[in-house]
Amino acid sequence: MAEALGLASSVITVIDLSAKVASWCSEYYANVQNARDDIERLQREAQGLKATLERVQSLCDGPNGVKLQESQSLCEAIKDCKKQLDQLETKLEPQQGGGWDYEETRKLQEQHIFQPPSRPRGTNS
């Protein structure tokens, strides 16, 4: 029973975190030049994840929820999902005083999380 409550709590935490990441994406999009395509993709992924996890939560709360909550692979997948969202949230969260650190933006680019569109040849800036 304790495991069932733990899984339900984890799912709720990850749902909230995915909503927070989508929100940070919006703010990042508004403040970082050339971020549009990548941020829109991240927002779609975070929103899709949130919808999927809400469905998992609904299944866990249903009549066969105990069996589902005992699934070790489901528990591990949710833990991994939370870990990745925590990392993404940390990278997307603006620094105190507003804005994003150039170094963090560069790290996002290197990890293919944020990739500004390439500029046409012959253009500057």
Backbone as a printed PyTorch tensor [residue, N CA C, xyz], in Angstrom:
tensor([[[  0.8220,  -1.1920,   0.0000],
         [  0.0000,   0.0000,   0.0000],
         [  0.8680,   1.2580,   0.0000]],

        [[  1.9660,   1.2240,   0.7790],
         [  2.8590,   2.3790,   0.8260],
         [  3.4760,   2.6310,  -0.5440]],

        [[  3.8070,   1.5370,  -1.2690],
         [  4.3580,   1.6960,  -2.6120],
         [  3.3490,   2.3440,  -3.5410]],

        [[  2.0890,   1.9780,  -3.3970],
         [  1.0370,   2.5530,  -4.2350],
         [  0.9390,   4.0510,  -4.0020]],

        [[  0.9880,   4.4690,  -2.7550],
         [  0.9380,   5.9010,  -2.4520],
         [  2.1860,   6.6090,  -2.9590]],

        [[  3.3340,   5.9310,  -2.8560],
         [  4.5780,   6.5130,  -3.3460],
         [  4.5510,   6.7370,  -4.8450]],

        [[  4.0370,   5.7680,  -5.5930],
         [  3.9510,   5.9060,  -7.0410],
         [  2.9890,   7.0220,  -7.4150]],

        [[  1.8380,   7.0550,  -6.7690],
         [  0.8560,   8.1030,  -7.0600],
         [  1.4530,   9.4780,  -6.7760]],

        [[  2.1730,   9.5940,  -5.6890],
         [  2.8210,  10.8550,  -5.3390],
         [  3.8800,  11.2230,  -6.3780]],

        [[  4.6470,  10.2290,  -6.8340],
         [  5.6680,  10.4780,  -7.8560],
         [  5.0430,  10.9550,  -9.1530]],

        [[  3.9540,  10.3380,  -9.5510],
         [  3.2810,  10.7370, -10.7920],
         [  2.7960,  12.1790, -10.6750]],

        [[  2.1910,  12.5220,  -9.5570],
         [  1.7030,  13.8920,  -9.3590],
         [  2.8670,  14.8770,  -9.4000]],

        [[  3.9700,  14.5340,  -8.7610],
         [  5.1490,  15.4000,  -8.7660],
         [  5.6580,  15.6170, -10.1800]],

        [[  5.7220,  14.5570, -10.9670],
         [  6.2240,  14.6720, -12.3370],
         [  5.2430,  15.4570, -13.2090]],

        [[  3.9570,  15.3000, -12.9930],
         [  2.9680,  16.0930, -13.7340],
         [  3.1850,  17.5730, -13.4460]],

        [[  3.3220,  17.9200, -12.1770],
         [  3.5580,  19.3180, -11.8080],
         [  4.8590,  19.8380, -12.4040]],

        [[  5.8900,  19.0110, -12.3700],
         [  7.1840,  19.4030, -12.9030],
         [  7.1200,  19.6110, -14.4100]],

        [[  6.3880,  18.7600, -15.1240],
         [  6.2830,  18.9330, -16.5820],
         [  5.5500,  20.2310, -16.9110]],

        [[  4.5620,  20.5980, -16.1080],
         [  3.8700,  21.8730, -16.3140],
         [  4.8220,  23.0380, -16.0550]],

        [[  5.6590,  22.9100, -15.0400],
         [  6.6240,  23.9560, -14.7180],
         [  7.6430,  24.1140, -15.8480]],

        [[  8.1160,  22.9940, -16.3910],
         [  9.0710,  23.0440, -17.5020],
         [  8.4390,  23.7270, -18.7100]],

        [[  7.1890,  23.4110, -19.0010],
         [  6.4990,  24.0680, -20.1170],
         [  6.4240,  25.5700, -19.8790]],

        [[  6.1910,  25.9740, -18.6500],
         [  6.1350,  27.3940, -18.3080],
         [  7.4980,  28.0630, -18.4930]],

        [[  8.5640,  27.3900, -18.0250],
         [  9.9050,  27.9500, -18.2060],
         [ 10.2400,  28.0530, -19.6910]],

        [[  9.7770,  27.1040, -20.4820],
         [ 10.0010,  27.1610, -21.9320],
         [  9.4010,  28.4390, -22.5050]],

        [[  8.2080,  28.7760, -22.0640],
         [  7.5530,  29.9930, -22.5470],
         [  8.3780,  31.2210, -22.2020]],

        [[  8.8550,  31.2700, -20.9760],
         [  9.6490,  32.4270, -20.5590],
         [ 10.9830,  32.4650, -21.2990]],

        [[ 11.6100,  31.3120, -21.4560],
         [ 12.8740,  31.2270, -22.1840],
         [ 12.6700,  31.6880, -23.6260]],

        [[ 11.6070,  31.2220, -24.2280],
         [ 11.2620,  31.5920, -25.6020],
         [ 11.1300,  33.1030, -25.7420]],

        [[ 10.5030,  33.7310, -24.7470],
         [ 10.2790,  35.1680, -24.8050],
         [ 11.5680,  35.9630, -24.6260]],

        [[ 12.5900,  35.3610, -24.0430],
         [ 13.7880,  36.1130, -23.6900],
         [ 15.0630,  35.7190, -24.4270]],

        [[ 15.0510,  34.6190, -25.1420],
         [ 16.2620,  34.1810, -25.8280],
         [ 16.0230,  34.2200, -27.3340]],

        [[ 16.8790,  34.9580, -27.9980],
         [ 16.7590,  35.1040, -29.4430],
         [ 16.9480,  33.7530, -30.1380]],

        [[ 16.1990,  33.5150, -31.1720],
         [ 16.3190,  32.3130, -32.0070],
         [ 15.9310,  31.0140, -31.3020]],

        [[ 15.1830,  31.0840, -30.2240],
         [ 14.8360,  29.8760, -29.4800],
         [ 13.5000,  29.2790, -29.9100]],

        [[ 12.8050,  29.9210, -30.7920],
         [ 11.4170,  29.5700, -31.0900],
         [ 11.1800,  28.0860, -31.3950]],

        [[ 11.8480,  27.5550, -32.3910],
         [ 11.5930,  26.1700, -32.8040],
         [ 11.8990,  25.1670, -31.6940]],

        [[ 13.0380,  25.3460, -31.0390],
         [ 13.4160,  24.4090, -29.9830],
         [ 12.4810,  24.4940, -28.7910]],

        [[ 12.1000,  25.6890, -28.4250],
         [ 11.2200,  25.8480, -27.2720],
         [  9.8350,  25.3090, -27.5890]],

        [[  9.3580,  25.5420, -28.7880],
         [  8.0500,  24.9890, -29.1610],
         [  8.0790,  23.4590, -29.0980]],

        [[  9.1850,  22.8720, -29.5320],
         [  9.3380,  21.4140, -29.4680],
         [  9.3640,  20.9450, -28.0100]],

        [[ 10.1250,  21.6390, -27.1830],
         [ 10.1810,  21.2770, -25.7650],
         [  8.8190,  21.4190, -25.0950]],

        [[  8.0990,  22.4700, -25.4470],
         [  6.7700,  22.6600, -24.8690],
         [  5.8370,  21.5240, -25.2700]],

        [[  5.8790,  21.1450, -26.5450],
         [  5.0300,  20.0320, -27.0010],
         [  5.3760,  18.7520, -26.2500]],

        [[  6.6700,  18.4950, -26.0880],
         [  7.1030,  17.2900, -25.3770],
         [  6.6570,  17.3280, -23.9130]],

        [[  6.8360,  18.4660, -23.2590],
         [  6.4410,  18.5810, -21.8460],
         [  4.9330,  18.4430, -21.6950]],

        [[  4.1840,  19.0440, -22.6090],
         [  2.7250,  18.9380, -22.5400],
         [  2.2610,  17.5110, -22.8350]],

        [[  2.9150,  16.8540, -23.7940],
         [  2.5870,  15.4590, -24.0930],
         [  2.9040,  14.5520, -22.9150]],

        [[  4.0300,  14.8060, -22.2800],
         [  4.4050,  14.0370, -21.0970],
         [  3.3960,  14.2470, -19.9770]],

        [[  2.9950,  15.4740, -19.7840],
         [  2.0060,  15.7780, -18.7440],
         [  0.7090,  15.0130, -19.0110]],

        [[  0.2440,  15.0160, -20.2600],
         [ -0.9930,  14.3080, -20.6080],
         [ -0.8440,  12.8020, -20.3760]],

        [[  0.2970,  12.2500, -20.7620],
         [  0.5450,  10.8210, -20.5580],
         [  0.5490,  10.4740, -19.0770]],

        [[  1.2170,  11.2940, -18.2930],
         [  1.2970,  11.0200, -16.8600],
         [ -0.0450,  11.2110, -16.1630]],

        [[ -0.8380,  12.1350, -16.6490],
         [ -2.1820,  12.2840, -16.0880],
         [ -3.0050,  11.0270, -16.3590]],

        [[ -2.8060,  10.4310, -17.5210],
         [ -3.4940,   9.1790, -17.8460],
         [ -2.9870,   8.0430, -16.9510]],

        [[ -1.6760,   7.9870, -16.7300],
         [ -1.1100,   6.9860, -15.8230],
         [ -1.6930,   7.1730, -14.4260]],

        [[ -1.7930,   8.4220, -13.9870],
         [ -2.3730,   8.7020, -12.6710],
         [ -3.8080,   8.1970, -12.6070]],

        [[ -4.5610,   8.4340, -13.6710],
         [ -5.9470,   7.9760, -13.7260],
         [ -6.0190,   6.4470, -13.6400]],

        [[ -5.1320,   5.7680, -14.3550],
         [ -5.0910,   4.3050, -14.3010],
         [ -4.6930,   3.8080, -12.9090]],

        [[ -3.7470,   4.4840, -12.2880],
         [ -3.3140,   4.0960, -10.9380],
         [ -4.4390,   4.2560,  -9.9300]],

        [[ -5.2810,   5.2350, -10.1480],
         [ -6.4040,   5.4800,  -9.2420],
         [ -7.5920,   4.5720,  -9.5300]],

        [[ -7.5660,   3.8530, -10.6500],
         [ -8.6790,   2.9970, -11.0580],
         [ -8.6990,   1.6650, -10.3230]],

        [[ -9.6370,   0.7930, -10.7120],
         [ -9.8320,  -0.4850, -10.0220],
         [ -8.6240,  -1.4290, -10.0860]],

        [[ -7.8310,  -1.3470, -11.1300],
         [ -6.6450,  -2.2090, -11.2480],
         [ -5.3640,  -1.4560, -10.9080]],

        [[ -5.5210,  -0.3240, -10.2660],
         [ -4.3810,   0.5320,  -9.9630],
         [ -3.3140,  -0.1040,  -9.1090]],

        [[ -3.7040,  -0.9350,  -8.1610],
         [ -2.7200,  -1.5660,  -7.2740],
         [ -1.7500,  -2.4180,  -8.0870]],

        [[ -2.2780,  -3.1800,  -9.0390],
         [ -1.4160,  -4.0170,  -9.8810],
         [ -0.4600,  -3.1480, -10.6930]],

        [[ -0.9750,  -2.0670, -11.2440],
         [ -0.1570,  -1.1680, -12.0460],
         [  0.9180,  -0.5070, -11.1870]],

        [[  0.5530,  -0.1100,  -9.9890],
         [  1.4910,   0.5800,  -9.1130],
         [  2.5990,  -0.3290,  -8.6150]],

        [[  2.3800,  -1.6280,  -8.6510],
         [  3.4060,  -2.5730,  -8.2240],
         [  4.4230,  -2.8490,  -9.3290]],

        [[  4.1900,  -2.3200, -10.5020],
         [  5.0870,  -2.5360, -11.6290],
         [  6.4060,  -1.7940, -11.4020]],

        [[  7.4780,  -2.5440, -11.2510],
         [  8.7920,  -1.9600, -11.0090],
         [  9.2480,  -1.1270, -12.2020]],

        [[  8.9670,  -1.5930, -13.4150],
         [  9.4110,  -0.8440, -14.5950],
         [  8.6930,   0.5000, -14.6890]],

        [[  7.4200,   0.5440, -14.3150],
         [  6.6890,   1.8100, -14.3200],
         [  7.2800,   2.7660, -13.2900]],

        [[  7.5570,   2.2500, -12.1090],
         [  8.1540,   3.0900, -11.0590],
         [  9.4970,   3.6580, -11.5130]],

        [[ 10.3310,   2.8180, -12.1210],
         [ 11.6400,   3.2720, -12.5950],
         [ 11.4960,   4.3060, -13.7100]],

        [[ 10.5550,   4.0890, -14.6130],
         [ 10.3410,   5.0410, -15.7080],
         [  9.9100,   6.4010, -15.1670]],

        [[  9.0550,   6.4010, -14.1700],
         [  8.5900,   7.6630, -13.5900],
         [  9.7280,   8.3660, -12.8550]],

        [[ 10.5590,   7.6070, -12.1370],
         [ 11.7110,   8.1990, -11.4520],
         [ 12.6770,   8.8180, -12.4620]],

        [[ 12.9320,   8.1010, -13.5600],
         [ 13.8250,   8.6070, -14.5950],
         [ 13.2530,   9.8640, -15.2330]],

        [[ 11.9670,   9.8420, -15.4760],
         [ 11.2850,  10.9910, -16.0630],
         [ 11.4320,  12.2110, -15.1490]],

        [[ 11.2160,  12.0240, -13.8650],
         [ 11.3400,  13.1160, -12.9060],
         [ 12.7680,  13.6530, -12.8940]],

        [[ 13.7480,  12.7610, -12.9060],
         [ 15.1530,  13.1780, -12.8880],
         [ 15.4720,  14.0500, -14.1070]],

        [[ 15.0350,  13.6120, -15.2780],
         [ 15.3100,  14.3720, -16.4910],
         [ 14.5950,  15.7190, -16.4910]],

        [[ 13.3620,  15.7430, -16.0080],
         [ 12.6360,  17.0100, -15.9330],
         [ 13.2700,  17.9540, -14.9150]],

        [[ 13.7580,  17.4190, -13.8050],
         [ 14.4590,  18.2490, -12.8200],
         [ 15.6800,  18.9080, -13.4570]],

        [[ 16.4410,  18.1310, -14.2180],
         [ 17.6260,  18.6700, -14.8820],
         [ 17.2440,  19.7430, -15.8940]],

        [[ 16.2070,  19.4880, -16.6570],
         [ 15.7620,  20.4610, -17.6530],
         [ 15.2430,  21.7230, -16.9760]],

        [[ 14.5010,  21.5590, -15.9020],
         [ 13.9880,  22.7220, -15.1760],
         [ 15.1400,  23.5920, -14.6880]],

        [[ 16.1720,  22.9640, -14.1380],
         [ 17.3330,  23.7020, -13.6470],
         [ 17.9890,  24.4890, -14.7770]],

        [[ 18.0690,  23.9000, -15.9430],
         [ 18.7020,  24.5690, -17.0770],
         [ 17.8400,  25.6860, -17.6470]],

        [[ 16.5320,  25.5480, -17.5530],
         [ 15.6390,  26.5480, -18.1380],
         [ 15.2680,  27.6690, -17.1760]],

        [[ 15.4490,  27.4450, -15.8930],
         [ 15.0470,  28.4430, -14.9060],
         [ 15.9390,  29.6760, -15.0310]],

        [[ 15.3260,  30.8620, -15.1700],
         [ 16.1400,  32.0750, -15.2820],
         [ 16.9290,  32.3200, -13.9970]],

        [[ 18.0510,  32.9910, -14.1370],
         [ 18.8670,  33.3090, -12.9810],
         [ 18.2210,  34.4400, -12.1920]],

        [[ 18.6680,  34.6010, -10.9440],
         [ 18.1540,  35.7070, -10.1500],
         [ 18.4430,  37.0050, -10.8810]],

        [[ 17.4830,  37.9070, -10.8490],
         [ 17.6330,  39.1580, -11.5690],
         [ 17.1130,  39.0600, -12.9910]],

        [[ 16.6460,  37.8730, -13.3790],
         [ 16.0650,  37.6760, -14.7110],
         [ 17.1040,  37.3050, -15.7410]],

        [[ 16.6540,  36.7390, -16.8070],
         [ 17.5170,  36.3810, -17.9210],
         [ 18.2280,  35.0510, -17.7210]],

        [[ 18.9730,  34.6660, -18.7370],
         [ 19.6820,  33.4000, -18.7100],
         [ 21.1560,  33.6510, -18.8920]],

        [[ 21.9200,  32.8010, -18.3150],
         [ 23.3610,  32.8530, -18.3930],
         [ 23.7920,  32.3800, -19.7830]],

        [[ 24.7120,  33.1050, -20.4010],
         [ 25.2180,  32.7090, -21.7110],
         [ 25.7900,  31.2970, -21.6580]],

        [[ 26.5080,  31.0060, -20.5800],
         [ 27.1400,  29.6930, -20.4450],
         [ 26.1000,  28.5770, -20.4140]],

        [[ 24.9890,  28.7890, -19.7100],
         [ 23.9240,  27.7870, -19.6630],
         [ 23.2920,  27.6090, -21.0450]],

        [[ 23.0890,  28.6990, -21.7670],
         [ 22.5280,  28.6140, -23.1140],
         [ 23.4630,  27.8110, -24.0170]],

        [[ 24.7710,  28.0550, -23.8890],
         [ 25.7530,  27.3130, -24.6830],
         [ 25.6960,  25.8200, -24.3410]],

        [[ 25.5570,  25.4850, -23.0570],
         [ 25.4710,  24.0800, -22.6520],
         [ 24.2230,  23.4180, -23.2350]],

        [[ 23.1200,  24.1520, -23.2490],
         [ 21.8960,  23.6160, -23.8430],
         [ 22.1080,  23.3260, -25.3220]],

        [[ 22.8270,  24.2210, -26.0000],
         [ 23.1030,  24.0140, -27.4200],
         [ 23.9640,  22.7690, -27.6140]],

        [[ 24.9900,  22.6090, -26.7870],
         [ 25.8800,  21.4520, -26.9050],
         [ 25.1430,  20.1400, -26.6610]],

        [[ 24.1590,  20.1640, -25.7970],
         [ 23.4110,  18.9540, -25.4720],
         [ 22.2220,  18.7620, -26.4050]],

        [[ 22.1160,  19.6180, -27.4100],
         [ 21.0310,  19.5660, -28.3910],
         [ 19.6610,  19.7490, -27.7460]],

        [[ 19.6160,  20.4430, -26.6090],
         [ 18.3500,  20.7850, -25.9800],
         [ 17.8490,  22.0840, -26.5870]],

        [[ 18.7650,  23.0000, -26.8450],
         [ 18.4230,  24.2700, -27.4880],
         [ 19.3640,  24.4380, -28.6560]],

        [[ 18.8460,  24.6090, -29.8290],
         [ 19.6560,  24.7730, -31.0170],
         [ 19.0660,  25.9050, -31.8480]],

        [[ 19.7310,  27.0600, -31.8700],
         [ 19.1800,  28.1470, -32.6750],
         [ 19.2040,  27.7680, -34.1470]],

        [[ 18.2630,  28.2900, -34.9240],
         [ 18.2590,  27.9740, -36.3490],
         [ 19.5110,  28.5240, -37.0170]],

        [[ 19.9900,  27.8210, -38.0350],
         [ 21.1750,  28.3090, -38.7310],
         [ 20.8070,  29.5500, -39.5320]],

        [[ 21.7670,  30.4290, -39.6650],
         [ 21.5360,  31.6790, -40.3910],
         [ 21.8690,  31.4720, -41.8740]],

        [[ 21.1300,  32.1360, -42.7420],
         [ 21.4620,  32.0490, -44.1660],
         [ 22.8520,  32.6200, -44.4180]],

        [[ 23.5330,  32.0930, -45.3940],
         [ 24.8680,  32.5910, -45.7330],
         [ 24.7990,  34.0660, -46.0920]],

        [[ 25.8750,  34.7690, -45.7020],
         [ 25.9560,  36.1770, -46.0520],
         [ 25.2390,  37.0990, -45.0780]],

        [[ 24.7200,  36.5650, -43.9730],
         [ 24.0800,  37.4340, -42.9790],
         [ 24.9370,  37.4790, -41.7360]],

        [[ 24.8670,  38.5670, -41.0490],
         [ 25.6100,  38.7400, -39.8040],
         [ 24.6540,  38.7800, -38.6450]],

        [[ 25.2010,  38.5500, -37.4330],
         [ 24.5010,  38.5710, -36.1490],
         [ 23.4400,  37.5640, -35.9900]]])
